[in-house]
Short mmCIF file of C-alpha atoms in Angstrom, two decimals:
data_model
loop_
_atom_site.label_atom_id
_atom_site.label_comp_id
_atom_site.label_asym_id
_atom_site.label_seq_id
_atom_site.Cartn_x
_atom_site.Cartn_y
_atom_site.Cartn_z
CA MET A 16 -83.01 -27.11 41.97
CA ALA A 17 -80.49 -25.96 39.35
CA PHE A 18 -79.82 -27.88 36.20
CA LYS A 19 -76.60 -27.79 34.19
CA ASP A 20 -76.86 -26.62 30.62
CA SER A 21 -75.69 -29.60 28.57
CA SER A 22 -76.18 -28.01 25.18
CA PRO A 23 -73.41 -28.63 22.57
CA GLN A 24 -72.35 -24.97 22.57
CA ASN A 25 -71.74 -24.88 26.30
CA VAL A 26 -69.86 -28.21 26.19
CA ASN A 27 -67.48 -26.96 23.45
CA LYS A 28 -66.91 -23.70 25.34
CA THR A 29 -66.01 -25.59 28.50
CA GLU A 30 -63.56 -27.86 26.64
CA ALA A 31 -61.87 -24.86 24.98
CA GLN A 32 -61.40 -23.14 28.34
CA THR A 33 -59.94 -26.34 29.79
CA LYS A 34 -57.46 -26.77 26.91
CA GLY A 35 -56.47 -23.10 27.07
CA GLY A 36 -55.72 -23.42 30.76
CA GLU A 37 -53.61 -26.53 30.18
CA ARG A 38 -51.64 -24.78 27.40
CA SER A 39 -50.96 -21.77 29.63
CA THR A 40 -49.74 -24.10 32.36
CA GLN A 41 -47.34 -25.86 29.96
CA GLN A 42 -45.93 -22.53 28.69
CA ALA A 43 -45.43 -21.35 32.25
CA ARG A 44 -43.46 -24.52 32.97
CA LEU A 45 -41.25 -24.11 29.87
CA LEU A 46 -40.44 -20.41 30.38
CA PRO A 47 -37.85 -19.50 33.03
CA PRO A 48 -39.04 -17.51 36.03
CA ALA A 49 -38.83 -13.73 35.98
CA GLY A 50 -35.25 -12.46 36.43
CA ALA A 51 -33.67 -15.81 35.49
CA ALA A 52 -31.13 -15.92 32.64
CA GLY A 53 -30.93 -18.51 29.89
CA ASN A 54 -28.35 -19.23 27.16
CA CYS A 55 -25.81 -16.83 28.65
CA THR A 56 -23.29 -15.76 25.99
CA VAL A 57 -20.21 -13.58 26.54
CA SER A 58 -18.08 -11.96 23.82
CA VAL A 59 -14.68 -10.41 24.64
CA VAL A 60 -12.70 -7.99 22.44
CA GLN A 61 -9.06 -6.89 22.94
CA PRO A 62 -6.66 -4.76 20.87
CA PRO A 63 -4.31 -7.09 18.97
CA SER A 64 -1.02 -5.38 19.87
CA LEU A 65 0.55 -2.57 21.88
CA GLU A 66 4.09 -1.16 21.60
CA VAL A 67 5.63 1.00 24.33
CA ASP A 68 9.00 2.45 25.23
CA TYR A 69 10.93 0.88 28.06
CA THR A 70 11.28 4.29 29.73
CA GLN A 71 7.55 4.39 30.49
CA LYS A 72 6.71 3.60 34.08
CA ALA A 73 3.41 1.85 33.34
CA VAL A 74 1.18 0.71 30.48
CA THR A 75 -2.57 0.04 30.47
CA MET A 76 -4.37 -2.55 28.32
CA HIS A 77 -8.11 -2.33 27.76
CA CYS A 78 -10.69 -5.09 27.41
CA SER A 79 -14.34 -4.71 26.38
CA PHE A 80 -17.07 -7.35 26.44
CA SER A 81 -20.74 -7.82 25.65
CA THR A 82 -23.29 -10.20 27.16
CA ALA A 83 -26.58 -11.73 26.08
CA GLY A 84 -28.99 -13.67 28.29
CA CYS A 85 -26.66 -13.54 31.29
CA PRO A 86 -27.57 -12.94 34.95
CA ALA A 87 -27.99 -9.36 36.09
CA GLU A 88 -24.79 -9.30 38.09
CA GLN A 89 -21.26 -7.98 37.74
CA PRO A 90 -19.09 -10.58 35.98
CA THR A 91 -15.65 -11.62 37.14
CA SER A 92 -12.67 -10.42 35.09
CA LEU A 93 -9.53 -12.54 34.89
CA TRP A 94 -6.18 -11.85 33.24
CA PHE A 95 -3.54 -14.31 32.03
CA ARG A 96 -0.06 -13.73 30.68
CA TYR A 97 1.87 -15.95 28.28
CA GLY A 98 5.52 -14.95 28.23
CA ALA A 99 8.80 -16.60 27.33
CA LEU A 100 8.84 -18.78 30.44
CA GLN A 101 5.38 -20.13 31.31
CA PRO A 102 1.71 -19.06 31.57
CA GLU A 103 0.92 -16.90 34.56
CA ASN A 104 -2.38 -16.04 36.26
CA LEU A 105 -2.64 -12.37 37.13
CA CYS A 106 -4.71 -10.48 39.67
CA LEU A 107 -6.23 -13.45 41.45
CA ASP A 108 -6.66 -11.28 44.55
CA GLY A 109 -8.21 -8.35 42.65
CA CYS A 110 -5.09 -6.19 42.15
CA ARG A 111 -6.72 -3.06 43.50
CA ASN A 112 -3.60 -1.55 45.06
CA GLU A 113 -1.58 0.79 42.86
CA THR A 114 1.63 -0.34 44.55
CA ASP A 115 1.20 -3.85 43.11
CA LYS A 116 2.84 -4.98 39.92
CA PHE A 117 -0.57 -5.17 38.23
CA THR A 118 -3.67 -3.05 38.74
CA LEU A 119 -7.15 -4.15 37.62
CA VAL A 120 -9.79 -1.44 37.11
CA ASN A 121 -13.43 -1.60 36.01
CA LEU A 122 -13.55 1.48 33.78
CA ALA A 123 -17.24 1.48 32.87
CA GLN A 124 -20.04 -0.85 31.95
CA ASN A 125 -18.67 -3.82 29.99
CA GLN A 126 -15.10 -2.46 30.11
CA VAL A 127 -12.10 -3.43 32.25
CA SER A 128 -8.40 -2.61 32.12
CA LEU A 129 -5.12 -4.04 33.33
CA THR A 130 -2.19 -1.76 34.17
CA VAL A 131 1.37 -3.11 34.29
CA ASN A 132 3.42 -1.05 36.73
CA ARG A 133 7.22 -0.70 36.90
CA LEU A 134 7.56 -1.74 33.28
CA THR A 135 10.57 -3.88 32.26
CA PHE A 136 11.66 -5.82 29.17
CA ASN A 137 10.41 -9.04 30.77
CA ASP A 138 6.85 -7.69 30.65
CA SER A 139 6.73 -8.31 26.89
CA ALA A 140 4.14 -11.07 26.56
CA ILE A 141 0.62 -11.94 25.41
CA TYR A 142 -2.01 -10.67 27.85
CA ILE A 143 -5.41 -12.38 27.68
CA CYS A 144 -8.57 -10.98 29.22
CA GLY A 145 -11.26 -13.37 30.51
CA ILE A 146 -14.86 -12.60 31.52
CA ALA A 147 -16.96 -15.11 33.46
CA PHE A 148 -20.36 -15.36 35.16
CA PRO A 149 -19.75 -17.88 37.97
CA SER A 150 -23.47 -18.35 38.67
CA SER A 151 -24.20 -19.48 35.10
CA LYS A 152 -23.56 -23.04 33.97
CA GLU A 153 -23.66 -22.16 30.27
CA PRO A 154 -20.40 -23.00 28.41
CA ARG A 155 -20.36 -19.57 26.76
CA ALA A 156 -20.75 -17.76 30.05
CA LYS A 157 -16.95 -17.89 30.42
CA GLN A 158 -15.01 -16.45 27.47
CA THR A 159 -11.57 -14.98 26.76
CA GLY A 160 -10.35 -12.44 24.23
CA GLY A 161 -7.85 -12.97 21.44
CA GLY A 162 -5.05 -11.50 23.53
CA THR A 163 -2.99 -8.31 23.36
CA VAL A 164 0.67 -8.65 22.36
CA LEU A 165 2.64 -6.22 24.51
CA VAL A 166 6.07 -5.28 23.11
CA VAL A 167 8.47 -3.29 25.28
CA ARG A 168 11.04 -1.72 22.96
CA GLU A 169 14.57 -0.74 23.84
CA THR A 170 14.53 2.35 21.62
CA LYS A 171 12.27 5.21 22.44
CA VAL A 172 9.10 5.42 20.41
CA LEU A 173 8.91 8.64 18.40
CA SER A 174 6.29 11.15 19.40
CA LYS A 175 3.41 12.01 17.09
CA GLU A 176 4.86 15.48 16.41
CA LEU A 177 8.22 14.01 15.41
CA GLN A 178 6.51 11.37 13.28
CA SER A 179 4.52 14.10 11.51
CA LEU A 180 7.71 16.10 10.93
CA LEU A 181 9.50 13.07 9.49
CA ALA A 182 6.52 12.34 7.26
CA ALA A 183 6.58 15.94 5.97
CA LEU A 184 10.33 15.77 5.33
CA LEU A 185 9.94 12.49 3.47
CA SER A 186 7.18 14.03 1.36
CA LEU A 187 9.37 17.02 0.49
CA LEU A 188 12.29 14.74 -0.30
CA SER A 189 10.08 12.64 -2.53
CA MET A 190 8.86 15.75 -4.36
CA TYR A 191 12.47 16.98 -4.78
CA VAL A 192 13.64 13.64 -6.17
CA THR A 193 10.67 13.55 -8.53
CA GLY A 194 11.42 17.09 -9.74
CA VAL A 195 15.10 16.28 -10.33
CA PHE A 196 14.15 13.14 -12.22
CA VAL A 197 11.69 15.04 -14.43
CA PHE A 198 14.27 17.79 -15.07
CA PHE A 199 16.86 15.17 -16.01
CA ILE A 200 14.44 13.54 -18.45
CA VAL A 201 13.56 16.90 -20.05
CA LEU A 202 17.24 17.86 -20.29
CA THR A 203 18.13 14.51 -21.86
CA LYS A 204 15.37 14.86 -24.45
CA SER A 205 16.46 18.43 -25.20
CA LYS A 206 20.08 17.35 -25.73
CA SER A 207 18.94 14.47 -27.89
CA ASN A 208 16.84 16.78 -30.05
CA THR A 209 19.74 19.26 -30.33
CA LEU A 210 22.16 16.52 -31.39
CA ARG A 211 19.67 15.14 -33.88
CA LYS A 212 19.13 18.61 -35.34
CA LYS A 213 22.88 19.21 -35.56
CA GLU A 214 23.42 15.88 -37.28
CA THR A 215 20.69 16.76 -39.77
CA GLU A 216 22.30 20.13 -40.51
CA ASP A 217 25.75 18.54 -40.91
CA SER A 218 24.31 15.94 -43.25
CA GLN A 219 22.65 18.63 -45.34
CA LYS A 220 25.90 20.61 -45.47
CA LYS A 221 27.82 17.53 -46.58
CA LYS A 222 25.26 16.82 -49.27
CA SER A 223 25.44 20.43 -50.47
CA ALA A 224 29.27 20.37 -50.58
CA ARG A 225 29.22 17.05 -52.43
CA ARG A 226 26.76 18.46 -54.95
CA ILE A 227 28.93 21.55 -55.52
CA PHE A 228 32.03 19.39 -55.93
CA GLN A 229 30.23 17.19 -58.44
CA GLU A 230 29.11 20.24 -60.42
CA ILE A 231 32.66 21.64 -60.48
CA ALA A 232 34.07 18.27 -61.52
CA GLN A 233 31.46 17.95 -64.26
CA GLU A 234 32.26 21.42 -65.54
CA LEU A 235 36.00 20.69 -65.61
CA TYR A 236 35.35 17.42 -67.37
CA ASN A 237 33.22 19.11 -70.01
CA LYS A 238 35.85 21.81 -70.56
CA ARG A 239 38.60 19.22 -70.88
CA HIS A 240 36.57 17.21 -73.33
CA MET A 241 35.96 20.26 -75.50
CA GLU A 242 39.68 21.09 -75.59
CA THR A 243 40.55 17.53 -76.52
CA SER A 244 38.03 17.42 -79.35
CA GLN A 245 39.34 20.69 -80.90
CA GLN A 246 43.04 19.59 -81.17
CA PRO A 247 42.68 17.02 -84.09
CA GLN A 248 40.75 19.55 -86.15
CA GLU A 249 43.56 22.12 -85.83
CA LYS A 250 46.13 19.47 -86.84
CA ASP A 251 44.11 18.61 -89.93
CA ASN A 252 43.93 22.27 -90.99
CA THR A 253 47.70 22.70 -90.59
CA TYR A 254 48.37 19.62 -92.70
CA GLU A 255 46.08 20.80 -95.49
CA ASN A 256 47.70 24.24 -95.50
CA ARG A 257 51.17 22.74 -95.82
CA ARG A 258 50.03 20.47 -98.65
CA ALA A 259 48.50 23.32 -100.56
CA LEU A 260 51.65 25.38 -100.13
CA SER A 261 53.85 22.60 -101.47
CA ASN A 262 51.66 22.20 -104.54
CA TYR A 263 51.84 25.89 -105.18
CA GLU A 264 55.64 25.97 -105.06
CA ARG A 265 56.06 23.23 -107.68
CA PRO A 266 56.79 24.51 -111.35
#
């Protein structure tokens, strides 16, 4: 006959095993089964704008997206267009035929593209890319991008080579204008310095001529003053001589 070991150590060990099994069961209930997705989140990115020439036959817009926690399946891509008239759903049937107005292509993993064929001015609009996982009920499993503004211009867009040439010509023109401006400034300063130097020389010449004139005038004045001061003395001598002569002639 077998007896159960009812020692305290065996009882505690049995209780710990029981609690561990219950905890494992609860975790298994909380965790999703293998392969299931939870909290599916989609993020969509589009180029903000695209400008093309009206002479182009077609234009392609790209759309990339990323997923997290989503089902392991290929998502559905949707395109919408907001033009001048009203919103329009595009490619509801897939748009796989190149003869259609629009062509939808899955380029690579997490990348899709929309091609607008037979381009016209009326194709200028906002094109929005949408990515959705139909099997997921998460709100973020269906997201759209910010939209790509397509502008169809009437004038032809310049090629990169022509744009580079125009940029080089503008650079040369800017350098030429800068050189002319610098030369004009240097020439103006040179003329200003020459005029200032000439004015200084003229002023010095005028001062020198004025000084010479003053010296000549002073010399003439001194000479005139000397002549004037000598005349009374000669008159006095003549008078005295006449007086002496008259006294001599008297008996």
